[in-house]
XYZ file of C-alpha atoms in Angstrom:
291
model
C 0.568 1.804 -18.374
C -1.870 4.502 -17.345
C -4.344 3.927 -14.567
C -7.980 3.465 -15.514
C -10.130 6.563 -15.251
C -12.222 5.070 -12.445
C -10.569 6.438 -9.333
C -11.478 6.474 -5.680
C -11.860 9.997 -4.349
C -11.208 9.592 -0.677
C -9.263 11.299 2.079
C -5.785 10.764 3.368
C -6.669 13.339 6.043
C -9.212 11.498 8.132
C -10.356 11.563 11.697
C -11.412 8.820 14.078
C -13.807 8.961 16.985
C -15.317 6.696 19.636
C -18.744 7.342 21.160
C -18.792 7.736 24.956
C -22.016 5.714 25.157
C -24.244 3.739 22.746
C -25.554 6.128 20.077
C -26.986 6.152 16.581
C -24.147 6.542 14.113
C -25.349 9.891 12.755
C -25.635 11.233 16.307
C -22.184 9.928 17.219
C -20.655 11.777 14.264
C -22.662 14.934 14.974
C -21.744 14.925 18.680
C -18.012 14.705 17.963
C -15.610 17.620 18.330
C -15.545 18.087 14.544
C -18.782 20.108 14.526
C -20.899 18.154 12.064
C -24.649 18.566 12.075
C -26.789 15.436 11.891
C -27.690 16.437 8.339
C -24.006 16.667 7.412
C -23.353 13.349 9.143
C -26.088 11.686 7.108
C -24.637 13.195 3.930
C -21.246 11.661 4.738
C -22.932 8.322 5.360
C -24.865 8.569 2.110
C -21.653 9.299 0.205
C -19.998 6.208 1.745
C -17.350 8.178 3.595
C -17.678 6.418 6.949
C -16.036 3.241 8.228
C -16.988 1.471 11.450
C -14.321 -0.953 12.627
C -12.893 -0.922 9.098
C -16.139 -1.685 7.244
C -18.173 0.790 5.148
C -21.423 1.751 6.884
C -24.201 3.913 5.419
C -27.019 3.332 7.924
C -27.547 6.420 10.089
C -29.509 4.315 12.577
C -26.625 1.890 13.201
C -25.926 1.829 16.941
C -22.268 2.302 17.822
C -20.665 1.744 21.211
C -17.519 2.938 23.025
C -15.519 -0.043 21.735
C -16.280 0.847 18.101
C -13.873 2.934 16.005
C -15.566 5.308 13.553
C -13.424 6.782 10.765
C -14.757 9.691 8.711
C -13.148 10.794 5.442
C -14.259 14.387 4.717
C -11.799 15.341 1.957
C -10.788 13.673 -1.271
C -7.628 12.497 -3.010
C -7.194 10.050 -5.863
C -6.402 6.383 -5.410
C -5.985 4.785 -8.831
C -7.388 1.456 -9.922
C -4.881 -0.046 -12.371
C -6.871 -3.066 -13.506
C -9.733 -5.210 -12.272
C -11.672 -8.372 -13.011
C -14.471 -10.218 -11.245
C -11.760 -12.082 -9.285
C -9.246 -9.394 -8.324
C -8.480 -5.696 -8.369
C -5.096 -3.945 -8.571
C -4.367 -0.516 -7.102
C -1.511 1.935 -7.481
C -1.046 2.400 -3.733
C 0.376 5.774 -2.673
C 3.247 5.986 -0.208
C 2.087 6.438 3.372
C -1.005 4.254 3.081
C -1.022 0.883 4.851
C -1.934 -2.183 2.775
C -4.224 -3.626 5.423
C -5.673 -2.586 8.800
C -3.324 -2.458 11.760
C -4.031 -2.381 15.465
C -4.747 1.339 15.279
C -7.765 1.728 13.002
C -7.776 5.521 13.226
C -6.374 5.771 9.669
C -7.956 3.728 6.886
C -5.844 1.246 4.946
C -5.840 0.699 1.184
C -8.138 -2.315 1.438
C -10.647 -0.338 3.526
C -10.620 2.548 1.055
C -11.095 0.067 -1.756
C -14.125 -1.311 0.068
C -15.544 2.226 0.130
C -14.974 2.522 -3.618
C -16.873 -0.691 -4.292
C -19.640 0.478 -1.948
C -19.878 3.734 -3.891
C -20.304 1.709 -7.070
C -23.032 -0.381 -5.488
C -20.893 -3.521 -5.721
C -20.159 -6.265 -3.232
C -17.085 -5.186 -1.278
C -15.780 -8.467 0.110
C -11.984 -8.230 -0.281
C -9.082 -10.515 0.634
C -5.466 -9.546 1.344
C -3.095 -11.878 -0.568
C 0.171 -9.921 -0.214
C 1.418 -6.690 1.322
C 3.497 -3.597 0.673
C 5.133 -1.576 3.433
C 3.145 1.578 4.160
C 5.969 3.714 2.770
C 6.230 1.712 -0.452
C 4.081 2.856 -3.357
C 2.920 0.955 -6.421
C 1.089 -2.172 -7.539
C -0.868 -4.135 -4.978
C -3.522 -6.763 -5.723
C -6.563 -7.752 -3.660
C -8.748 -10.787 -4.325
C -12.512 -10.374 -4.616
C -13.575 -13.967 -3.962
C -12.359 -16.739 -1.634
C -11.414 -18.868 -4.656
C -9.313 -16.082 -6.184
C -7.716 -15.426 -2.788
C -6.608 -19.057 -2.587
C -5.149 -18.992 -6.121
C -3.333 -15.696 -5.680
C -2.036 -16.578 -2.218
C -0.600 -19.775 -3.681
C 1.041 -17.819 -6.508
C 2.761 -15.521 -4.011
C 3.705 -18.321 -1.593
C 5.133 -20.516 -4.368
C 7.167 -17.574 -5.745
C 5.490 -17.878 -9.138
C 4.360 -14.252 -8.894
C 7.139 -12.090 -10.356
C 7.699 -8.843 -8.443
C 9.716 -5.883 -9.708
C 10.488 -2.658 -7.869
C 12.221 0.672 -8.478
C 14.504 2.050 -5.778
C 16.716 5.068 -5.064
C 19.593 4.366 -2.670
C 22.548 6.077 -1.058
C 25.825 4.878 -2.599
C 26.986 3.794 -6.052
C 25.458 0.437 -6.882
C 27.396 -2.070 -8.982
C 25.850 -3.021 -12.308
C 24.286 -6.078 -10.635
C 24.022 -7.008 -6.985
C 22.796 -10.401 -5.740
C 21.825 -10.468 -2.056
C 21.016 -13.751 -0.323
C 21.412 -13.260 3.426
C 18.507 -14.649 5.489
C 16.114 -12.164 7.079
C 15.405 -12.405 10.817
C 13.009 -10.545 13.097
C 14.728 -8.350 15.695
C 11.726 -6.622 17.254
C 8.006 -6.074 16.931
C 8.395 -4.387 13.542
C 12.089 -4.572 12.688
C 14.298 -7.091 10.903
C 17.922 -7.643 9.940
C 20.086 -9.790 7.701
C 21.112 -12.676 9.943
C 22.229 -16.288 9.596
C 19.410 -17.321 11.906
C 16.680 -15.884 9.684
C 14.556 -17.108 6.784
C 15.832 -17.554 3.247
C 15.661 -14.385 1.131
C 16.952 -13.537 -2.346
C 17.131 -10.066 -3.848
C 18.601 -9.031 -7.212
C 19.402 -5.362 -7.852
C 20.359 -3.849 -11.215
C 21.702 -0.326 -11.539
C 19.905 2.022 -13.914
C 22.068 5.041 -13.104
C 24.342 6.554 -10.450
C 25.572 10.058 -9.707
C 27.011 11.982 -6.753
C 26.732 9.056 -4.369
C 23.120 8.165 -5.201
C 21.875 5.290 -7.399
C 18.648 4.401 -9.135
C 17.912 0.777 -9.874
C 15.447 -2.047 -10.338
C 14.907 -4.832 -7.824
C 13.505 -8.334 -8.245
C 12.782 -10.570 -5.277
C 12.204 -14.314 -5.296
C 11.085 -14.498 -1.686
C 8.812 -11.983 0.009
C 10.130 -11.432 3.518
C 8.919 -8.420 5.467
C 11.142 -5.380 4.745
C 13.341 -7.637 2.580
C 14.518 -5.058 0.041
C 15.148 -2.416 2.687
C 17.049 -4.786 4.989
C 19.157 -6.371 2.238
C 20.153 -3.038 0.708
C 20.962 -1.445 4.073
C 23.045 -4.476 5.040
C 24.935 -4.228 1.736
C 25.743 -0.556 2.369
C 23.107 0.929 0.047
C 20.274 2.158 2.301
C 17.065 3.235 0.601
C 16.609 7.006 0.603
C 13.898 8.041 3.030
C 14.182 4.840 5.082
C 14.383 6.123 8.645
C 14.206 2.630 10.140
C 17.134 0.995 8.331
C 18.898 3.690 6.428
C 19.000 7.416 5.859
C 16.657 10.323 5.389
C 17.391 12.589 2.445
C 13.885 12.257 1.017
C 10.342 13.053 2.071
C 9.241 9.442 1.679
C 10.610 5.928 1.283
C 12.061 5.833 -2.250
C 10.757 2.347 -3.051
C 8.031 1.609 -5.617
C 6.338 -1.611 -6.749
C 6.656 -1.356 -10.524
C 4.947 -4.556 -11.615
C 3.439 -7.908 -10.742
C 3.440 -10.701 -13.334
C 1.742 -14.098 -13.331
C -0.296 -16.111 -15.874
C -3.437 -15.583 -13.764
C -3.252 -11.774 -13.959
C -0.851 -11.056 -16.813
C 1.459 -8.125 -16.139
C 0.154 -5.221 -14.057
C 2.307 -2.090 -13.935
C 2.307 1.166 -11.987
C 4.226 4.155 -13.390
C 7.016 5.690 -11.349
C 5.349 8.303 -9.085
C 5.959 11.994 -9.554
C 7.852 12.466 -6.268
C 10.413 9.804 -7.221
C 10.772 11.263 -10.729
C 11.386 14.683 -9.199
C 14.223 13.327 -7.028
C 15.799 11.615 -10.045
C 15.443 14.730 -12.220
C 17.070 16.854 -9.521
C 20.003 14.421 -9.343
C 20.305 14.165 -13.107
C 19.534 10.446 -13.093
C 17.406 8.521 -15.605
C 13.752 8.001 -14.760
C 13.257 4.850 -16.806
C 14.355 1.289 -16.184
C 15.095 -1.060 -19.070
């Protein structure tokens, strides 16, 4: 399925700043080390390229203080909208972009960039996070647009009615089918392992191709534990390529992609395999399609 033509042109290369004292927003941007004039600052604000504490702001007269984080996005890339309704919107999230804001707001997350897109359209930009993808994982992610839709979608994910399918490239020769059911436990602030003391987790992997010690496959998960696919595959001896936390390098990014989400409330939403993963598969002589 191809992405809709409506795409968010926004920057992955951004910069953040904090004013040293209370200032108008246009003056805070102009007085930064990035050498913007007040006219240029107002142009950025008018183009909806400025976030204050994660929210789009266009008012040049807005007063910002030292505790505020201002993020400016001066250059553009494409973030594709796959499908949208009045209740929800699905993106094809690129690898390297967080799903939601973290403690460090110096880089915008997908939901914040989506809010900028809706602001550019002149639409209400209230958005609700109902599930997550790791920053390194690309592919389909859905955000709710109303509290009612957020409740319905959150229930669909929590009840495991939402069907999730991924594509993955791993080190090692996968069997034709691999069922992984070890519980997942937290081992640190942002790390996990497969442990008897963890929470229930079920992962099913099917091989699509293997060559020279590398495999390509599809993954379906019933549960949705943090880092579940990465932890289960690493524990089974098939670390995901590009996974520096649990596995091996060998790739410029985490080779994990959310292919589709399926549920009666949204139908089936798909994101095509990204070009960088196809390039790795082509170089290895592996298939690029999953049955």
